[in-house]
mmCIF file of C-alpha atoms in Angstrom:
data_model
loop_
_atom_site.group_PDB
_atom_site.id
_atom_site.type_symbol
_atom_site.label_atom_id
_atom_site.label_comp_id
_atom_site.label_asym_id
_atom_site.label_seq_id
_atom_site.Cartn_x
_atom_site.Cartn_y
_atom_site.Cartn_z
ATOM 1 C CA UNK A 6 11.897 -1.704 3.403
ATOM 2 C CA UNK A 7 9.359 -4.578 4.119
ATOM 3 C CA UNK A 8 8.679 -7.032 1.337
ATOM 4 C CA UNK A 9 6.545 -10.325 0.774
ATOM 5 C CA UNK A 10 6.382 -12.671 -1.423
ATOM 6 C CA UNK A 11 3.789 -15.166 -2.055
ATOM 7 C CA UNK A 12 3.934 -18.562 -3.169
ATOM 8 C CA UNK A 13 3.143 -20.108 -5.476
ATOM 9 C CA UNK A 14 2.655 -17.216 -8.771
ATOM 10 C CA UNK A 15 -0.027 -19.362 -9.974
ATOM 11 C CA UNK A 16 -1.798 -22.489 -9.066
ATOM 12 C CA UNK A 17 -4.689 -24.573 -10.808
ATOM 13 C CA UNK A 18 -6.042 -26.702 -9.091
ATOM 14 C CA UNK A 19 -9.411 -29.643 -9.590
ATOM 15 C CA UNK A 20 -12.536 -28.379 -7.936
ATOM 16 C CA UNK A 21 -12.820 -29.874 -4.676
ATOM 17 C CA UNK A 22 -9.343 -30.505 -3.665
ATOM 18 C CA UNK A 23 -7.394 -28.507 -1.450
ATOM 19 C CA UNK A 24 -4.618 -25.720 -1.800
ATOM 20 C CA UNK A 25 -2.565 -23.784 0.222
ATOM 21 C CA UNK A 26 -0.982 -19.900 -0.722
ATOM 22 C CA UNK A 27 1.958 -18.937 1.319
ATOM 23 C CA UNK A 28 2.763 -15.051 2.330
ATOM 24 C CA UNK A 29 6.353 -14.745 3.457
ATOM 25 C CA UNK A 30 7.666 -10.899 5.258
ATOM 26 C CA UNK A 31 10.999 -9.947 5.342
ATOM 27 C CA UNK A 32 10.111 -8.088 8.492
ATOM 28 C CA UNK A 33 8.229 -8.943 11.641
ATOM 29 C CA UNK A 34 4.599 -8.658 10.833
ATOM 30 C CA UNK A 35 2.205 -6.217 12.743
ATOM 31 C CA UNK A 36 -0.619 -6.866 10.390
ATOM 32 C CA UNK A 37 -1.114 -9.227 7.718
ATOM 33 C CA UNK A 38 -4.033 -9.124 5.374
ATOM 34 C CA UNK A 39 -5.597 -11.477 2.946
ATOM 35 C CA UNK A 40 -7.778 -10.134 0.017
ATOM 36 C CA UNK A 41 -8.769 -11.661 -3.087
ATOM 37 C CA UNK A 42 -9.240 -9.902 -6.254
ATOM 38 C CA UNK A 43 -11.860 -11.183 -9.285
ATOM 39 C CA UNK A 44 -10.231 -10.185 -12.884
ATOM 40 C CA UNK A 45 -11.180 -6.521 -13.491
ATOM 41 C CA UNK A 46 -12.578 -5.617 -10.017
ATOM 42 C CA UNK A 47 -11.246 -4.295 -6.837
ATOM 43 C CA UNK A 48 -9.950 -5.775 -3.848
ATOM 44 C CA UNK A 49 -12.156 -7.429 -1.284
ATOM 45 C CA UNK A 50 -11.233 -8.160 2.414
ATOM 46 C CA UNK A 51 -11.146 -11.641 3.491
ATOM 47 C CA UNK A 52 -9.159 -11.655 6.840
ATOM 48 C CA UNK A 53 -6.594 -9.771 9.148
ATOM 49 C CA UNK A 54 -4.370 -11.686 11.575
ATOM 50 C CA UNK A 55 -2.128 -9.773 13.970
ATOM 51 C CA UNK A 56 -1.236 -11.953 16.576
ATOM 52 C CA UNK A 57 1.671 -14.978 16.634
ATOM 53 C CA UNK A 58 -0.102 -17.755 16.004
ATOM 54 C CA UNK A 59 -3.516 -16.607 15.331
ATOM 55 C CA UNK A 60 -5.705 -18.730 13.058
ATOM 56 C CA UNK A 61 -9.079 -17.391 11.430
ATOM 57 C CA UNK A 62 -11.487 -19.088 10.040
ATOM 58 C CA UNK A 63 -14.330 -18.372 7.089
ATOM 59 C CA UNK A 64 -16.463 -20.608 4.960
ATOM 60 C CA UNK A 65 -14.229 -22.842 3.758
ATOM 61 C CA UNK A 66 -10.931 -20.101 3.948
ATOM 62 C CA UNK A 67 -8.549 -20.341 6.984
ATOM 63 C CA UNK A 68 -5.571 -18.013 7.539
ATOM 64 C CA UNK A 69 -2.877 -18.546 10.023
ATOM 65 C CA UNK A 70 0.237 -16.363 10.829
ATOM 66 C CA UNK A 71 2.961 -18.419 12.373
ATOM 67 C CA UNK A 72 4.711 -17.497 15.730
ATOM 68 C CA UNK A 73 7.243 -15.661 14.511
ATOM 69 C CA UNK A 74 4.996 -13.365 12.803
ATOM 70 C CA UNK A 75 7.470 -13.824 9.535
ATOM 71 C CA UNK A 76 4.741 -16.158 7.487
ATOM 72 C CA UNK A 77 1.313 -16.381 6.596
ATOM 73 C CA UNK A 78 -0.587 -19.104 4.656
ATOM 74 C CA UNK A 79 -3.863 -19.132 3.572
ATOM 75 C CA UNK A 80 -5.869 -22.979 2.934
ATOM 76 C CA UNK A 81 -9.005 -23.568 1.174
ATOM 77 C CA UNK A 82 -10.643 -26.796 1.817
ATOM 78 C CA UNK A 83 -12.449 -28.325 -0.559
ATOM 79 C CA UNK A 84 -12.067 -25.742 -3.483
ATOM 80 C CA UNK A 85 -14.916 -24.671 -5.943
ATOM 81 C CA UNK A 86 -15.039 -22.325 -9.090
ATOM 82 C CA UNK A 87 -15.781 -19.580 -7.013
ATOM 83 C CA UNK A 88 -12.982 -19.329 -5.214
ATOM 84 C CA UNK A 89 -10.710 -18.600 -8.150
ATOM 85 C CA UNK A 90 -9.031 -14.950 -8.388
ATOM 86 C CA UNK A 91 -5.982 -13.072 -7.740
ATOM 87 C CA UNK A 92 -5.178 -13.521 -3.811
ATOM 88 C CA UNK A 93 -3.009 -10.909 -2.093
ATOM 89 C CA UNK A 94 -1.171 -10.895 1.325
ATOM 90 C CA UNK A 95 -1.059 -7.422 2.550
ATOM 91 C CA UNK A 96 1.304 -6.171 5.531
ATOM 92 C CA UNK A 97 0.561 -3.227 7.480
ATOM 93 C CA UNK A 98 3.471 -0.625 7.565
ATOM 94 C CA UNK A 99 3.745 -0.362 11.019
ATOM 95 C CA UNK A 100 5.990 2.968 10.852
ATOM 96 C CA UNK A 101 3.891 4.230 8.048
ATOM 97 C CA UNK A 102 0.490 3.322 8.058
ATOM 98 C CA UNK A 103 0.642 2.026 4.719
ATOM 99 C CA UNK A 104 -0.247 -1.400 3.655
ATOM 100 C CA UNK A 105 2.506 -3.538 1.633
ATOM 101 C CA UNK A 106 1.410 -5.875 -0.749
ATOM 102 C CA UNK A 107 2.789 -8.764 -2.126
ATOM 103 C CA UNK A 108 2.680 -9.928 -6.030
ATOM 104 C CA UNK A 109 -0.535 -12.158 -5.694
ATOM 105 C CA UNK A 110 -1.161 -15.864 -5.972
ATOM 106 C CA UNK A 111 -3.393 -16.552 -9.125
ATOM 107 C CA UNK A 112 -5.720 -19.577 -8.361
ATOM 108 C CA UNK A 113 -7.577 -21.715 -11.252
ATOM 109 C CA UNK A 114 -10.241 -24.227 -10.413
ATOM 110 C CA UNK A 115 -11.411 -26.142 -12.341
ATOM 111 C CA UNK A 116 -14.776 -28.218 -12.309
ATOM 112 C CA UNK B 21 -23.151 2.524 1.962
ATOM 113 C CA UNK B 22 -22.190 2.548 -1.736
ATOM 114 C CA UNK B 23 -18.715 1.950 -0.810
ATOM 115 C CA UNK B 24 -15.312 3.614 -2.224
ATOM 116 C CA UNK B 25 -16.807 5.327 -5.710
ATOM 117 C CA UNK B 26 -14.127 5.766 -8.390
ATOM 118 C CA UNK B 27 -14.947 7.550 -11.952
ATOM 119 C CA UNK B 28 -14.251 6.776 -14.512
ATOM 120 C CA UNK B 29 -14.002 2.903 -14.712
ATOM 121 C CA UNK B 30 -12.410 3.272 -18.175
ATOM 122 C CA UNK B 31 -9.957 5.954 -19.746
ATOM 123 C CA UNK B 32 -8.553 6.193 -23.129
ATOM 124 C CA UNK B 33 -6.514 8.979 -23.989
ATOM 125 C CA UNK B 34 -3.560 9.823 -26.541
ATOM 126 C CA UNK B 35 -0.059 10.247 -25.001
ATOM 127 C CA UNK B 36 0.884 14.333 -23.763
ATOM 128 C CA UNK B 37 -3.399 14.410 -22.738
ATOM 129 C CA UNK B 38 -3.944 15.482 -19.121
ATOM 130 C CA UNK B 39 -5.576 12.266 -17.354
ATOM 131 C CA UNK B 40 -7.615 13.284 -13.610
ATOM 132 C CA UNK B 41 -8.903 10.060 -11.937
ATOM 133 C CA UNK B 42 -11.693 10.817 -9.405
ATOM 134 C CA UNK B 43 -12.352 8.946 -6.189
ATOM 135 C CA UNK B 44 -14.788 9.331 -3.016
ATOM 136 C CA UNK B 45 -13.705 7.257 0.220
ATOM 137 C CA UNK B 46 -16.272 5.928 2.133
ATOM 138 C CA UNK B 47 -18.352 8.478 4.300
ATOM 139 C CA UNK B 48 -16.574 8.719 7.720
ATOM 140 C CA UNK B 49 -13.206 6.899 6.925
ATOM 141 C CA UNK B 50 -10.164 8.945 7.730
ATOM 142 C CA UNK B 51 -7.553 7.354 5.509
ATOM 143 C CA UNK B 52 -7.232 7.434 1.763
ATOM 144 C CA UNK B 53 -4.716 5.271 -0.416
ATOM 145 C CA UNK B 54 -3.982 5.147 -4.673
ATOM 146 C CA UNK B 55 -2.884 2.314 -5.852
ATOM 147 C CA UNK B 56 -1.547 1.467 -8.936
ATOM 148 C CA UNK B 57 -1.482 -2.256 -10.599
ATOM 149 C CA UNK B 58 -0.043 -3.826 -13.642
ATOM 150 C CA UNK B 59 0.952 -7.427 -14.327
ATOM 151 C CA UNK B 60 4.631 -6.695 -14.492
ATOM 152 C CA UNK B 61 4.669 -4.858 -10.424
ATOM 153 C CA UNK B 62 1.837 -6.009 -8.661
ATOM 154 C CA UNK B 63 0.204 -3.652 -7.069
ATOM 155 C CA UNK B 64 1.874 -0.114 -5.526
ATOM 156 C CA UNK B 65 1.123 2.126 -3.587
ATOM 157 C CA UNK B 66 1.493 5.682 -4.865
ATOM 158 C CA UNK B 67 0.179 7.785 -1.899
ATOM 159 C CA UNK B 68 -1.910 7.653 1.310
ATOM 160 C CA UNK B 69 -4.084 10.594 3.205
ATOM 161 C CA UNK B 70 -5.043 10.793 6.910
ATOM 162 C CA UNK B 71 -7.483 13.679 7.763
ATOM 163 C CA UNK B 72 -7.144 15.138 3.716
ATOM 164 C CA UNK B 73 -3.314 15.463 4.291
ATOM 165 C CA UNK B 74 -0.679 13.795 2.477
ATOM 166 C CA UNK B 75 0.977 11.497 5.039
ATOM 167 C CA UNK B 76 3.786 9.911 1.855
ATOM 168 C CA UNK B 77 3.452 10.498 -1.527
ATOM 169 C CA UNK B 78 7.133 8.758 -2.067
ATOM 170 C CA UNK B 79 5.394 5.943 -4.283
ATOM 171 C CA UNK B 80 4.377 8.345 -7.067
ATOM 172 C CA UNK B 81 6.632 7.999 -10.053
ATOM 173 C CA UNK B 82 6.853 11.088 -11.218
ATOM 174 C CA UNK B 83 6.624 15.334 -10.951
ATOM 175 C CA UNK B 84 3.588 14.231 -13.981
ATOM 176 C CA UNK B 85 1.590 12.657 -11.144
ATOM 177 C CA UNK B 86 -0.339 14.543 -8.680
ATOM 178 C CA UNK B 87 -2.546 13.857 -6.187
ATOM 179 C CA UNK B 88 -5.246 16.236 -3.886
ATOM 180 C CA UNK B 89 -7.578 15.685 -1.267
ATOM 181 C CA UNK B 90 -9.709 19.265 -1.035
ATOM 182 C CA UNK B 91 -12.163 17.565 1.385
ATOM 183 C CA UNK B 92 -13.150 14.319 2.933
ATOM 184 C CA UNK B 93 -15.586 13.567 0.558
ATOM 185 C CA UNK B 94 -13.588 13.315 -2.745
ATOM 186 C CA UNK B 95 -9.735 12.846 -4.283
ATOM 187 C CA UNK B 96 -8.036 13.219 -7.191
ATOM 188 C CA UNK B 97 -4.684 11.620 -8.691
ATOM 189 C CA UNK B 98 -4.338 13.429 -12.112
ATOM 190 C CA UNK B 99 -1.119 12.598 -14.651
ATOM 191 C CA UNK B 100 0.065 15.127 -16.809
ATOM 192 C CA UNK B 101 1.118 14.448 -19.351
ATOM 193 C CA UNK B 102 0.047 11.002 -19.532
ATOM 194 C CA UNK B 103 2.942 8.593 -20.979
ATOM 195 C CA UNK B 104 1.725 4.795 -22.572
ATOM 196 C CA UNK B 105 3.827 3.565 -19.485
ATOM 197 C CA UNK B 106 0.831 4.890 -17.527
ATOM 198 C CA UNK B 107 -1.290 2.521 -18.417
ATOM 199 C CA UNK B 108 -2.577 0.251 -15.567
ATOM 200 C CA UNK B 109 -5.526 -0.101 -13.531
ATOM 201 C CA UNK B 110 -5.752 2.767 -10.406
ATOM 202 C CA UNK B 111 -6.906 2.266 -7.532
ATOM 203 C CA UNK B 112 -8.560 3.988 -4.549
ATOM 204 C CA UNK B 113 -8.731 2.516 -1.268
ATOM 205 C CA UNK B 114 -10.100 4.252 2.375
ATOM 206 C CA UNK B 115 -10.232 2.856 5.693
ATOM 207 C CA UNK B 116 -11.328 4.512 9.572
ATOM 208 C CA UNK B 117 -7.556 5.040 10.085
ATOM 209 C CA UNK B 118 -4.619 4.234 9.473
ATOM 210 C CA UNK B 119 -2.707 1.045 11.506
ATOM 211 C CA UNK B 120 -4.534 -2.000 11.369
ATOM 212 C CA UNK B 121 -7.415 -1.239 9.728
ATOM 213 C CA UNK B 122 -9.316 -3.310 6.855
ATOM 214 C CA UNK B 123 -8.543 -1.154 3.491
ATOM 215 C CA UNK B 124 -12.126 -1.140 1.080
ATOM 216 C CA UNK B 125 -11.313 -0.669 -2.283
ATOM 217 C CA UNK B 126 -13.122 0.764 -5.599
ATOM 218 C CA UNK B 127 -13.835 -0.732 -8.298
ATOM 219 C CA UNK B 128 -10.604 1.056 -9.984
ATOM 220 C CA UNK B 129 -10.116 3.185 -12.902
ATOM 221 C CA UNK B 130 -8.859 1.137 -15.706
ATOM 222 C CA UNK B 131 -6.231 3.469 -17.870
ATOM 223 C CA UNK B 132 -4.972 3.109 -21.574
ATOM 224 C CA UNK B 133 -2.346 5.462 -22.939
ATOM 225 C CA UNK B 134 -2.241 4.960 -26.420
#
């Protein structure tokens, strides 16, 4: 069965530096998802990526899924206190129609 | 569009009580999906609809868990009878369909089994 793991668990970082949170498949991905999660709410959609070596793009969030459509990382530039949360990589279940998701990245910023 | 509506957002109840978590998908979206998270595994899947049928329930636990889809409009994952290993927070997800299409969740159903 598919699995991904993100990297790092956890990461705090100084409000308007830079990080990067790394989604890596087991399998070939069809789909990958990125979503961030606030502490006691759901899930909300930030950006799907299905080709090899697509790149997208909002605010200050970029996602890119490398060529071999194995990885995924997500960058934010210039970070502020909003942006901290639970993010999750998601990969569609291409057999299943299910979404896989991997353990989260928990981001800290602080001002 | 209110978005996925899930009821209720809390849950206490005493271990052997009958738990029924309530959810309605988005008007017009196919595909439902429960979800269950806790610190220790992330978040699971536990089973998925397409058209009100159950397209793989293999991620539920457990005979205690059930889960129905009567109509479009409105699902059910019910636990009986509820263990403290239940506790988590549940979620419902729907989407137009199933293959790559953006998942909106709820707000989730936070459980306690005491």
């Amino acid at each position: 069965s598919q699995e991904l793991e993100q990297s790092p668990q956890s990461l705090i970082v100084q409000e308007g530096k830079n990080l990067t949170i790394n989604c890596t498949s087991s399998k070939t991905l069809y789909g990958l998802y990125w979503y961030k999660q606030k502490y006691g709410e759901g899930l909300i959609f930030l950006m799907m990526l299905q080709k090899g070596g697509e790149e997208k793009s909002h605010e200050k969030i970029t996602a890119k899924l490398d060529e071999k459509k194995q990885q995924s990382s997500l960058h934010i530039t210039a970070s502020q206190p909003s942006h901290a949360g639970i993010y999750l990589c998601g990969a569609d279940g291409r057999s299943q129609g299910n979404l896989i998701f991997g353990k989260g990245t928990k981001l800290s910023v602080k001002p | 569009d209110a978005g996925v509506i899930q009821s209720p957002r809390h849950e206490v109840t005493e271990m052997g009580q009958e738990v029924t978590l309530r959810c309605k998908p988005i008007s017009g979206h196919n595909s439902l999906f429960w979800y269950r998270q806790t610190m220790m595994r992330g978040l699971e899947l536990l089973i998925y609809f397409n058209n009100n049928v159950p397209i793989d329930d293999s991620g539920m636990p457990e005979d205690r868990f059930s889960a129905k889809m009567p109509n479009a409009s409105f699902s059910t994952l019910k636990i009986q009878p509820s263990e403290p290993r239940d506790s988590a927070v549940y979620f419902c997800a729907s989407s137009p369909g199933l293959f790559a299409y953006e998942q909106f969740f709820g707000p989730g159903t936070r459980l306690t089994v005491l």
